Amino acid sequence: MNQKKSDISQIGEIDNIDLSYVVSEKNKVYLELVCAGYIDGESNMQKALLDKMQGYIGHILSDWFKQEYQGLAPVTVIHFEEEPHQLILQLLSKCIAWFNDYGIELRFKLKDSYFNITQSEE
């Protein structure tokens, strides 16, 4: 059992976009939410992560973003430095549909490799 603890500062400032870049050949704009260190499944961490994800959605839906990145498909990447707690992965499985509802692709990355999470039907 993993006894590591984390704090919400490990997901950075709630109101900030951590990293964004355009991949022209894919016609996509990527916004990365970087999670530093181990992300535990505590309720305060889940809430902070959801709050930050909500901020990404708001940013993508803003008039400024739509004008700046017109014609590019938005992709939000949740980027972990360490494998997160299972509760975080379960939470994220429920967020895929949330992002899809806004036309945003949601992807997941551990270190330098993308990984899949099966979408939860709950």
XYZ file of N, CA and C in Angstrom, residues 46-109:
192
model
N -8.537 15.443 -5.224
C -9.517 15.234 -6.288
C -10.217 16.545 -6.640
N -10.626 17.290 -5.619
C -11.312 18.568 -5.844
C -10.402 19.560 -6.561
N -9.154 19.663 -6.118
C -8.214 20.597 -6.746
C -7.978 20.231 -8.210
N -7.838 18.942 -8.481
C -7.622 18.499 -9.856
C -8.840 18.818 -10.728
N -10.034 18.544 -10.211
C -11.257 18.864 -10.957
C -11.403 20.366 -11.175
N -11.067 21.157 -10.164
C -11.131 22.619 -10.302
C -10.188 23.103 -11.394
N -8.982 22.549 -11.413
C -8.015 22.969 -12.426
C -8.477 22.524 -13.816
N -9.020 21.316 -13.908
C -9.535 20.833 -15.187
C -10.687 21.717 -15.676
N -11.530 22.154 -14.759
C -12.629 23.065 -15.114
C -12.067 24.370 -15.678
N -10.961 24.835 -15.105
C -10.300 26.032 -15.617
C -9.792 25.850 -17.039
N -9.285 24.661 -17.348
C -8.834 24.377 -18.710
C -10.014 24.432 -19.678
N -11.138 23.839 -19.284
C -12.328 23.880 -20.136
C -12.749 25.334 -20.365
N -12.802 26.117 -19.295
C -13.177 27.523 -19.418
C -12.256 28.285 -20.351
N -10.961 28.016 -20.256
C -9.983 28.679 -21.115
C -10.219 28.307 -22.582
N -10.431 27.024 -22.830
C -10.641 26.550 -24.199
C -11.932 27.116 -24.793
N -12.938 27.307 -23.963
C -14.222 27.831 -24.442
C -14.250 29.354 -24.553
N -13.188 30.015 -24.096
C -13.162 31.483 -24.113
C -13.076 32.023 -25.545
N -13.597 33.220 -25.736
C -13.537 33.870 -27.045
C -12.094 34.057 -27.490
N -11.213 34.432 -26.554
C -9.808 34.636 -26.899
C -9.205 33.361 -27.473
N -9.430 32.238 -26.793
C -8.861 30.966 -27.241
C -9.402 30.598 -28.620
N -10.708 30.741 -28.797
C -11.331 30.384 -30.078
C -10.768 31.219 -31.220
N -10.490 32.489 -30.952
C -9.922 33.357 -31.984
C -8.450 33.022 -32.225
N -7.704 32.837 -31.158
C -6.261 32.571 -31.253
C -5.962 31.237 -31.936
N -6.763 30.227 -31.660
C -6.496 28.873 -32.152
C -7.593 28.377 -33.088
N -8.173 29.297 -33.827
C -9.251 28.976 -34.757
C -8.829 27.848 -35.696
N -9.692 26.849 -35.818
C -9.427 25.736 -36.729
C -8.581 24.621 -36.143
N -8.082 24.801 -34.920
C -7.276 23.756 -34.284
C -8.121 23.013 -33.252
N -7.995 21.703 -33.226
C -8.738 20.886 -32.268
C -8.019 20.910 -30.918
N -8.741 21.225 -29.835
C -8.100 21.278 -28.518
C -7.926 19.889 -27.898
N -6.753 19.693 -27.296
C -6.433 18.457 -26.584
C -5.885 18.850 -25.217
N -6.498 18.340 -24.161
C -5.955 18.539 -22.820
C -5.248 17.260 -22.413
N -4.009 17.407 -21.951
C -3.201 16.268 -21.526
C -2.959 16.396 -20.030
N -3.367 15.387 -19.270
C -3.046 15.326 -17.846
C -1.737 14.557 -17.759
N -0.672 15.241 -17.341
C 0.690 14.708 -17.387
C 1.185 14.434 -15.966
N 1.432 13.168 -15.677
C 1.907 12.745 -14.357
C 3.397 12.439 -14.391
N 4.107 12.866 -13.346
C 5.514 12.501 -13.191
C 5.651 11.121 -12.557
N 4.678 10.749 -11.720
C 4.638 9.430 -11.081
C 3.243 8.859 -11.265
N 3.136 7.538 -11.230
C 1.819 6.925 -11.351
C 0.937 7.387 -10.199
N -0.241 7.934 -10.505
C -1.122 8.448 -9.450
C -1.875 7.319 -8.743
N -2.493 7.664 -7.642
C -3.329 6.733 -6.887
C -4.470 6.233 -7.779
N -4.918 5.020 -7.546
C -5.993 4.412 -8.334
C -7.271 5.255 -8.320
N -7.566 5.918 -7.202
C -8.766 6.762 -7.132
C -8.706 7.923 -8.124
N -7.517 8.441 -8.358
C -7.350 9.521 -9.341
C -7.629 8.988 -10.745
N -7.133 7.795 -11.040
C -7.391 7.197 -12.353
C -8.881 6.929 -12.549
N -9.552 6.471 -11.499
C -11.000 6.246 -11.579
C -11.739 7.563 -11.813
N -11.316 8.600 -11.112
C -11.923 9.920 -11.294
C -11.747 10.397 -12.737
N -10.540 10.260 -13.257
C -10.260 10.721 -14.616
C -11.052 9.938 -15.657
N -11.332 8.664 -15.379
C -12.121 7.868 -16.330
C -13.519 8.457 -16.497
N -14.001 9.131 -15.469
C -15.322 9.763 -15.520
C -15.272 11.139 -16.184
N -14.079 11.673 -16.360
C -13.922 13.016 -16.932
C -13.831 13.011 -18.451
N -13.601 11.854 -19.038
C -13.448 11.778 -20.492
C -14.704 12.299 -21.186
N -15.871 11.823 -20.757
C -17.136 12.267 -21.366
C -17.367 13.756 -21.122
N -16.989 14.239 -19.942
C -17.121 15.657 -19.597
C -16.386 16.514 -20.626
N -15.139 16.171 -20.911
C -14.349 16.927 -21.880
C -14.899 16.745 -23.295
N -15.276 15.507 -23.632
C -15.832 15.241 -24.965
C -17.084 16.062 -25.227
N -17.886 16.286 -24.186
C -19.103 17.096 -24.331
C -18.795 18.509 -24.829
N -17.594 18.992 -24.558
C -17.173 20.327 -24.996
C -16.299 20.278 -26.256
N -16.181 19.093 -26.849
C -15.369 18.958 -28.053
C -13.880 18.966 -27.776
N -13.502 18.573 -26.567
C -12.096 18.572 -26.151
C -11.640 17.129 -25.959
N -10.555 16.774 -26.611
C -9.964 15.452 -26.412
C -9.190 15.467 -25.093
N -9.356 14.431 -24.286
C -8.645 14.315 -23.013
C -7.693 13.138 -23.107
N -6.398 13.413 -22.876
C -5.365 12.373 -22.950
C -4.592 12.348 -21.643
N -3.863 11.247 -21.451
C -3.122 11.039 -20.208
C -1.700 10.612 -20.535
N -0.765 11.127 -19.724
C 0.648 10.873 -19.972
C 1.332 10.580 -18.642
